[in-house]
PDB file of C-alpha atoms in Angstrom:
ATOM      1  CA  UNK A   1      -4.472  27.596  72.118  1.00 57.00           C
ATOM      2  CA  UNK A   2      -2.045  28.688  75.195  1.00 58.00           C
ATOM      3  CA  UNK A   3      -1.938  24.796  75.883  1.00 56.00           C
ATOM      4  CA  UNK A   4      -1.676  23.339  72.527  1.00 51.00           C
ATOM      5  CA  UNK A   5       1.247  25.984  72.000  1.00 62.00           C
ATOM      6  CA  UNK A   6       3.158  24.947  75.536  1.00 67.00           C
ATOM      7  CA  UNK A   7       2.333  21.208  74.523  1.00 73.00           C
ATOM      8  CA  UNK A   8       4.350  21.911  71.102  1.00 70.00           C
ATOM      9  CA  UNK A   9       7.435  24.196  72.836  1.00 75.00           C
ATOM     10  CA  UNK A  10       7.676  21.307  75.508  1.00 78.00           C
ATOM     11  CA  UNK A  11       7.978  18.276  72.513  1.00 85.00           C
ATOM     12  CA  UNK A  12      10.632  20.628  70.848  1.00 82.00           C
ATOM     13  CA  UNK A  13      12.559  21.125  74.130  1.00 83.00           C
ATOM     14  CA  UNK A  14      12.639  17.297  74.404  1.00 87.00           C
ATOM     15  CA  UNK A  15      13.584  16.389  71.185  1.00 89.00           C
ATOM     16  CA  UNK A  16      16.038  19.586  71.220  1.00 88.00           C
ATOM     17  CA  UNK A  17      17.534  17.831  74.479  1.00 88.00           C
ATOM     18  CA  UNK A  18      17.488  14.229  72.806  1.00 91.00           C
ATOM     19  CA  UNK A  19      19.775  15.444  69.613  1.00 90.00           C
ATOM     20  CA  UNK A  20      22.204  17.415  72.337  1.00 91.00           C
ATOM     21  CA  UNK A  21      22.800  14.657  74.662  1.00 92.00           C
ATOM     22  CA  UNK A  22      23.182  12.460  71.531  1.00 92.00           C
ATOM     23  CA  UNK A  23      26.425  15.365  70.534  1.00 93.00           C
ATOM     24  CA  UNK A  24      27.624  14.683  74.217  1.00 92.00           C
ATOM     25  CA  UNK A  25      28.043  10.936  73.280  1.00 93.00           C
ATOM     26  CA  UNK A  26      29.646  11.470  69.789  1.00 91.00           C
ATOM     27  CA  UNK A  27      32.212  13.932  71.538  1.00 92.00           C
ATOM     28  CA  UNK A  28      33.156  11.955  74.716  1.00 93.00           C
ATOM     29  CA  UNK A  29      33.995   9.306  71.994  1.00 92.00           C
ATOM     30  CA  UNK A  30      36.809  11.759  71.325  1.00 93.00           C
ATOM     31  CA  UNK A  31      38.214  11.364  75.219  1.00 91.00           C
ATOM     32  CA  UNK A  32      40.688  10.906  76.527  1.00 89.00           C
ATOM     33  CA  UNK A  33      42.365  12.204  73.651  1.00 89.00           C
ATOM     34  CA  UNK A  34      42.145   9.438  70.951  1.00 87.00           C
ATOM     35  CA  UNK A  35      42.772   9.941  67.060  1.00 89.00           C
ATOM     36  CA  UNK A  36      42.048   6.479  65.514  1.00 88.00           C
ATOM     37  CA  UNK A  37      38.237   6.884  66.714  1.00 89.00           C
ATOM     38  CA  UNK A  38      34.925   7.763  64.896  1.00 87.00           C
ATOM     39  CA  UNK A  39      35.016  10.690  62.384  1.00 89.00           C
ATOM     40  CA  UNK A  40      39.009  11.209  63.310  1.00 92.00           C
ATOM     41  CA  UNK A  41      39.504   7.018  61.805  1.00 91.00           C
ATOM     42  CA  UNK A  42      38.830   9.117  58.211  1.00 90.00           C
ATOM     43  CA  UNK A  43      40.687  12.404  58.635  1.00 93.00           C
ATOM     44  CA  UNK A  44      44.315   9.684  59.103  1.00 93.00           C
ATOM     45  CA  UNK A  45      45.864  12.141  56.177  1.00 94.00           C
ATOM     46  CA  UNK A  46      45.266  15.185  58.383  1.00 94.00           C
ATOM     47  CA  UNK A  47      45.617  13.708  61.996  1.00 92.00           C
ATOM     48  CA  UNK A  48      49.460  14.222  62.190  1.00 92.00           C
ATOM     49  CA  UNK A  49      49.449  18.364  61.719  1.00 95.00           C
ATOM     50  CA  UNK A  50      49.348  19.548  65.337  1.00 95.00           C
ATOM     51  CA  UNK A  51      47.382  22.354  64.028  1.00 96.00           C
ATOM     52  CA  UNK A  52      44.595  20.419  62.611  1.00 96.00           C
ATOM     53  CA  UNK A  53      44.744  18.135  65.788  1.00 95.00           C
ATOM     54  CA  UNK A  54      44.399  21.437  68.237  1.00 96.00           C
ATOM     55  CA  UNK A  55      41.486  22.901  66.479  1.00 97.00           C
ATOM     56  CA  UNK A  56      39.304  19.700  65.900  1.00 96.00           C
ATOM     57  CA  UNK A  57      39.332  19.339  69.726  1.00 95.00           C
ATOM     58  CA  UNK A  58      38.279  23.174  70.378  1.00 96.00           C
ATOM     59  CA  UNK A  59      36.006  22.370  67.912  1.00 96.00           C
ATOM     60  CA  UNK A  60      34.167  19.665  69.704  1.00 94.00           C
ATOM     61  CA  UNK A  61      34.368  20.901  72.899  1.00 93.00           C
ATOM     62  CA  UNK A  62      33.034  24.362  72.688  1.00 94.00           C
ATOM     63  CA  UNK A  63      30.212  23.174  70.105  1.00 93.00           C
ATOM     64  CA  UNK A  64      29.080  20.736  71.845  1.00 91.00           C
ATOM     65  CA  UNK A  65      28.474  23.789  75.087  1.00 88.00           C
ATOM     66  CA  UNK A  66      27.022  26.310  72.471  1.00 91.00           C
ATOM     67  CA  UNK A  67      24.300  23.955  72.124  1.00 91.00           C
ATOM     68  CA  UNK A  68      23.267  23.116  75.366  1.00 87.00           C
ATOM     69  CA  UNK A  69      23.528  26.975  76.183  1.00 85.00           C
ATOM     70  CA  UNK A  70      20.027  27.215  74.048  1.00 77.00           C
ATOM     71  CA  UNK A  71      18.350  25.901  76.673  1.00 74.00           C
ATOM     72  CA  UNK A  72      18.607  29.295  78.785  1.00 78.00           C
ATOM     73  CA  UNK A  73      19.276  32.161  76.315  1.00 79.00           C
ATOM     74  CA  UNK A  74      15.892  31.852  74.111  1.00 74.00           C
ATOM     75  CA  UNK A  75      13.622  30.979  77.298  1.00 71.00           C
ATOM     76  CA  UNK A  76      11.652  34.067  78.346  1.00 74.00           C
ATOM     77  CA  UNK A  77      11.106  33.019  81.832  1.00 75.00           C
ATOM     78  CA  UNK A  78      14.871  32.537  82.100  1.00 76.00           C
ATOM     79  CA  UNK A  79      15.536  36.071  80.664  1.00 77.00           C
ATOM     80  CA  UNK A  80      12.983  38.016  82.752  1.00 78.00           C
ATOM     81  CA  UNK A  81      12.827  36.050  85.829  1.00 81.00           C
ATOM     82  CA  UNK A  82      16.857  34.607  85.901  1.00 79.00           C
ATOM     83  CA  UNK A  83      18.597  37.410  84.213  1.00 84.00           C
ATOM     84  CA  UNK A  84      22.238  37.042  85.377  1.00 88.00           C
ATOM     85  CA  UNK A  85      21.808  33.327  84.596  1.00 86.00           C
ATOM     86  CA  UNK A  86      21.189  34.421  80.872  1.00 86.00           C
ATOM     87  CA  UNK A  87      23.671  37.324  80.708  1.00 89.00           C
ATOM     88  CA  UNK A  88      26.606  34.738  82.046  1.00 90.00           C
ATOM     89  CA  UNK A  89      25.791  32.034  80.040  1.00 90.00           C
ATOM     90  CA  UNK A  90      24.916  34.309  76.605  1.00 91.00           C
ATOM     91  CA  UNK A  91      28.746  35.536  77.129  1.00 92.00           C
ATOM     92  CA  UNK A  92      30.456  32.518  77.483  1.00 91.00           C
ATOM     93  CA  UNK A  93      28.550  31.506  74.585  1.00 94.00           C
ATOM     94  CA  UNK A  94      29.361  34.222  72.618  1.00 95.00           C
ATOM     95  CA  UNK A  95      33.198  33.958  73.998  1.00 94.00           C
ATOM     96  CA  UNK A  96      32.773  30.347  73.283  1.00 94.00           C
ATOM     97  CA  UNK A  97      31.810  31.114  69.518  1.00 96.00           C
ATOM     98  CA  UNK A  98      34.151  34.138  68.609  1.00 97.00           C
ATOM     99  CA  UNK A  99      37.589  32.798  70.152  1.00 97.00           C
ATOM    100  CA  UNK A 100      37.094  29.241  69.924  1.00 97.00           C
ATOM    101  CA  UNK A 101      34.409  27.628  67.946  1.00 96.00           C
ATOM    102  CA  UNK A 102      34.060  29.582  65.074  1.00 97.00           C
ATOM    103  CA  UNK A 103      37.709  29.986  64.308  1.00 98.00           C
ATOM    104  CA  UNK A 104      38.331  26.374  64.648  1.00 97.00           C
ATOM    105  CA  UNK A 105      35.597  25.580  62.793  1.00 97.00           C
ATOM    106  CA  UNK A 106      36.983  27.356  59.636  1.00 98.00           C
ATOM    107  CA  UNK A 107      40.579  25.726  59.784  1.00 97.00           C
ATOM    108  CA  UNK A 108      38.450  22.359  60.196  1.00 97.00           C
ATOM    109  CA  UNK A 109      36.566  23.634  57.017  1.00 97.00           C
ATOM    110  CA  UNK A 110      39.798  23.739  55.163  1.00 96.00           C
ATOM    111  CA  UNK A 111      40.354  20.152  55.653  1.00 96.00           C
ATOM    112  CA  UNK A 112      36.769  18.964  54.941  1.00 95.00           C
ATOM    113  CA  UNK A 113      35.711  15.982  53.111  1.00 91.00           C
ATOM    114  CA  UNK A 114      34.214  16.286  49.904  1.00 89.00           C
ATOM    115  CA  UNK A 115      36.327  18.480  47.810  1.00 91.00           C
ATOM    116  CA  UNK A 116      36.071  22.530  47.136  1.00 94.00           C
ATOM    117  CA  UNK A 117      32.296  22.574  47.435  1.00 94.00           C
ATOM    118  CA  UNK A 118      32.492  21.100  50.872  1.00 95.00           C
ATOM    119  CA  UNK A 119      35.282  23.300  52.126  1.00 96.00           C
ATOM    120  CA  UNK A 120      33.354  26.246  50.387  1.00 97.00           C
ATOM    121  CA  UNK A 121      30.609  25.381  52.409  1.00 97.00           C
ATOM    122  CA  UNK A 122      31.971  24.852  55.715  1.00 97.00           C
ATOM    123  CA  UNK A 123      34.406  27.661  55.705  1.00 98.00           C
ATOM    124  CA  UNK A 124      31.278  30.111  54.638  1.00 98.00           C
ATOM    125  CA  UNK A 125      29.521  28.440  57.743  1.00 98.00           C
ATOM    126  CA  UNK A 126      32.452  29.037  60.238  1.00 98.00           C
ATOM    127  CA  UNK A 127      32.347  32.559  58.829  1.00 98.00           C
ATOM    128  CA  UNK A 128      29.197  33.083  59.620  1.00 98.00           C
ATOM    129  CA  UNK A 129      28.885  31.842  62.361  1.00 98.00           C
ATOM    130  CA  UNK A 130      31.506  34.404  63.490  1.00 98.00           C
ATOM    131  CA  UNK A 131      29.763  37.372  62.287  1.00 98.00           C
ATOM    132  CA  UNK A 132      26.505  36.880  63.409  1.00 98.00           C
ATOM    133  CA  UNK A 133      27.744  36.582  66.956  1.00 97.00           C
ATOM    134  CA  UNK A 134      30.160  39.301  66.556  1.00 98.00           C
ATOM    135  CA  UNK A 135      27.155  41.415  65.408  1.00 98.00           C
ATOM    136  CA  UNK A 136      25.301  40.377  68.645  1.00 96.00           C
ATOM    137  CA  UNK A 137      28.270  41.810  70.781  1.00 97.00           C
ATOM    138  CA  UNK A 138      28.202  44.695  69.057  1.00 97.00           C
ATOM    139  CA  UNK A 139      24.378  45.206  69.447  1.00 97.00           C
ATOM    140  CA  UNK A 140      24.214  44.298  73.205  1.00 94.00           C
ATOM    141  CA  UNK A 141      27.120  47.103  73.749  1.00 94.00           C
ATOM    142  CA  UNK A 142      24.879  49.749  72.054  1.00 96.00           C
ATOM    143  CA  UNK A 143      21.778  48.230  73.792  1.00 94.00           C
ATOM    144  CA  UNK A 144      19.950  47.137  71.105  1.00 95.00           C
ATOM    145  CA  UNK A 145      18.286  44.386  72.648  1.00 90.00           C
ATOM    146  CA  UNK A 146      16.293  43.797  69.538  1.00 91.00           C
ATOM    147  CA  UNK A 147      18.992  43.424  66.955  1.00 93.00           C
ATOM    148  CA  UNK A 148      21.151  41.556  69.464  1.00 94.00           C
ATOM    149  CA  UNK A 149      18.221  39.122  69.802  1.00 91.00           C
ATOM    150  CA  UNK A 150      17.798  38.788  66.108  1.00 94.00           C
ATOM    151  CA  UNK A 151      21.685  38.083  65.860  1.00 96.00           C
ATOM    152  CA  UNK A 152      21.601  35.766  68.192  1.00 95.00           C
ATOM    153  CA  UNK A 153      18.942  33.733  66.667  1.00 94.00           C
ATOM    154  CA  UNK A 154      21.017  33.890  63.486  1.00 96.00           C
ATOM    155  CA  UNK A 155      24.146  32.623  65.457  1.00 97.00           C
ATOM    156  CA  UNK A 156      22.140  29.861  67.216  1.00 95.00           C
ATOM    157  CA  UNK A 157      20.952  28.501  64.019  1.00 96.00           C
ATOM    158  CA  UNK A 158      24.710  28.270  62.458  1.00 97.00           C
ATOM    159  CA  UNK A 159      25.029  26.136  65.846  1.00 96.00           C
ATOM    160  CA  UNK A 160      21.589  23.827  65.457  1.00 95.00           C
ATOM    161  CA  UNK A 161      23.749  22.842  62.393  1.00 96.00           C
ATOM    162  CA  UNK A 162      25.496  20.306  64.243  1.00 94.00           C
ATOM    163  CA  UNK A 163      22.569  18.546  64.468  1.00 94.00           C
ATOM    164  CA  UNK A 164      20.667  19.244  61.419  1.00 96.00           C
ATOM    165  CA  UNK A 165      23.963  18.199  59.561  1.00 95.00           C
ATOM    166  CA  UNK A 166      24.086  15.070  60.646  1.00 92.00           C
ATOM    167  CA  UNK A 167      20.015  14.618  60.341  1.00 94.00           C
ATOM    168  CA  UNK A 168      19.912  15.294  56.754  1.00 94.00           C
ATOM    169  CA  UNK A 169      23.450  13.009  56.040  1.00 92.00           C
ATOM    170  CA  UNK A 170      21.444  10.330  58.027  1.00 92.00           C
ATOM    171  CA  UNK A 171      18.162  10.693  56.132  1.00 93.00           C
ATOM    172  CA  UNK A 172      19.872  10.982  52.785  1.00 93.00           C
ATOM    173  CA  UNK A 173      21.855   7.892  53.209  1.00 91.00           C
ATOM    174  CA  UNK A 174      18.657   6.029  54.100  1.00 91.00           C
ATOM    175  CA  UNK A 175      16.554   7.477  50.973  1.00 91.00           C
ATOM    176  CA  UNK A 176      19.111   8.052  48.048  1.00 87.00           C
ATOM    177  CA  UNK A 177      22.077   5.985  49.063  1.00 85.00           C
ATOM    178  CA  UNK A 178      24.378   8.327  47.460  1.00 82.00           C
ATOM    179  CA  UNK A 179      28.100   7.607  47.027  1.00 85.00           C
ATOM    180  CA  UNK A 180      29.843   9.595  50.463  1.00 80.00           C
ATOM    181  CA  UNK A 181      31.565  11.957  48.489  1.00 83.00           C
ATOM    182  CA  UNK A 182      28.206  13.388  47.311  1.00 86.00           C
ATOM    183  CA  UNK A 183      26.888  13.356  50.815  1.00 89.00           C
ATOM    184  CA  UNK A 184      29.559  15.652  51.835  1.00 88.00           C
ATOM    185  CA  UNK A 185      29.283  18.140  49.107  1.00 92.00           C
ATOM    186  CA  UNK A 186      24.709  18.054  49.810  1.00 93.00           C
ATOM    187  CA  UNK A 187      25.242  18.390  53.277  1.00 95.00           C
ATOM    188  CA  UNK A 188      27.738  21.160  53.780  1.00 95.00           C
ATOM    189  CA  UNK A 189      25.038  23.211  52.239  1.00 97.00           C
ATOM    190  CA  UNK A 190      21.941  22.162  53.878  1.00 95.00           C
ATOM    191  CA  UNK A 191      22.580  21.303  57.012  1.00 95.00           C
ATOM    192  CA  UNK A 192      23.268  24.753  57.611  1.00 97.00           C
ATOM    193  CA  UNK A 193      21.351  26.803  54.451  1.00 97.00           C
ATOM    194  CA  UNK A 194      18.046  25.836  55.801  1.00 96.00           C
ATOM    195  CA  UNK A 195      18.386  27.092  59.703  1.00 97.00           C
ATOM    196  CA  UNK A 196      19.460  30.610  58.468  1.00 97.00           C
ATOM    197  CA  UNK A 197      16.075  30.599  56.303  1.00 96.00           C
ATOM    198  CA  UNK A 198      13.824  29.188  59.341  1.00 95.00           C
ATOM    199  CA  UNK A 199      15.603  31.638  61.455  1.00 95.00           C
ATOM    200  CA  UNK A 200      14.765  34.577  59.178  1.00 94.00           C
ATOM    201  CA  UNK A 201      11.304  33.343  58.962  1.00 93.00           C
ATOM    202  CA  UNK A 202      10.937  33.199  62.855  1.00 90.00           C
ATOM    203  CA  UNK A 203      12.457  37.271  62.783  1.00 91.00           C
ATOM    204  CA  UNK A 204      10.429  38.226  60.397  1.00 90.00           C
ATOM    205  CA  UNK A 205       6.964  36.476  61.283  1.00 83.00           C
ATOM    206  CA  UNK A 206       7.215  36.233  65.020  1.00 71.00           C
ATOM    207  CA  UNK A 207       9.413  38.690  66.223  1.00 68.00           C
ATOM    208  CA  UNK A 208       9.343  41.687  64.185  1.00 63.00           C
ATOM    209  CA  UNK A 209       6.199  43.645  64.610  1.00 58.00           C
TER     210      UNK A 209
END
């Protein structure tokens, strides 16, 4: 069972590393600094407020390290064996998140395609995303290693939704076909909706007892 378990961690690592090296390549698209490129070629109505500009390239940039730091702060070994490696990299992370991601996230959630439900939707996500790692500050300064671990897995799942996003808007396309206004407004919810439920499932099946 020990091997069949470390079989199915190591396929999830790789395909885990496979999605984040394929968010490397969509965000180096974005440099140098280029606004007639990718997703920026449909936000032309938006591109020419400097404030918009600013925070879609925080954006980018300090998602795209918040999910490669998953590959040290939910590894045991790392925690208990490397433990300054995981307490550096969990606060620049969390740094990352609070004074950077998050908050550019939301003004970027403002401007979202798709109309109110969309903005709803991604504004509630950048929200989130804020307090749950807020709440994992607040636990690791009262040492509650426990609640800061369940925050954290909260927080990393708002993350994952870079990825899942962009899976289900990929999968949809290829089953439904929907018009792209519609695959904004489906998206905006589930890409994120569902990681908060498989996190709570993994805190409340696997990790409290």
């Amino acid at each position: 069972m020990k091997k069949v378990n470390n079989a199915y961690h190591f396929i999830l690592l790789l395909l885990y590393a496979f999605f984040c090296i394929l968010m490397f390549q969509i965000t180096i698209q974005y440099f140098p600094i280029d606004f007639d490129v990718a997703f920026l070629r449909i936000k032309q109505q938006y591109t020419h407020l400097t404030h918009y500009k600013i925070a879609f390239y925080i954006h980018v940039t300090f998602s795209v390290f918040s999910l490669f730091a998953g590959f040290t702060q939910f590894s045991k070994k790392i925690r208990t064996q490397f433990s300054k490696v995981h307490k550096v990299i969990g606060w620049i992370y969390l740094v990352s998140v609070l004074l950077f991601a998050a908050p550019s996230g939301l003004i970027l959630g403002y401007y979202a395609n798709g109309g109110f439900w969309s903005q709803l939707a991604f504004c509630i996500l950048a929200i989130g995303w804020f307090w749950f790692s807020l709440q994992a500050v607040r636990a690791l300064r009262q040492r509650n290693y426990t609640k800061h671990q369940f925050f954290m897995i909260r927080s990393f799942a708002l993350t994952v939704s870079a990825i899942t996003l962009r899976l289900w808007k990929y999968l949809i396309v290829l089953i439904f076909q929907p018009r792209p206004m519609d695959v904004y407004q489906i998206v905006a919810w589930l890409g994120w909706v569902l990681n908060l439920i498989v996190a709570e499932i993994i805190i409340i099946k696997y990790l409290k007892k």
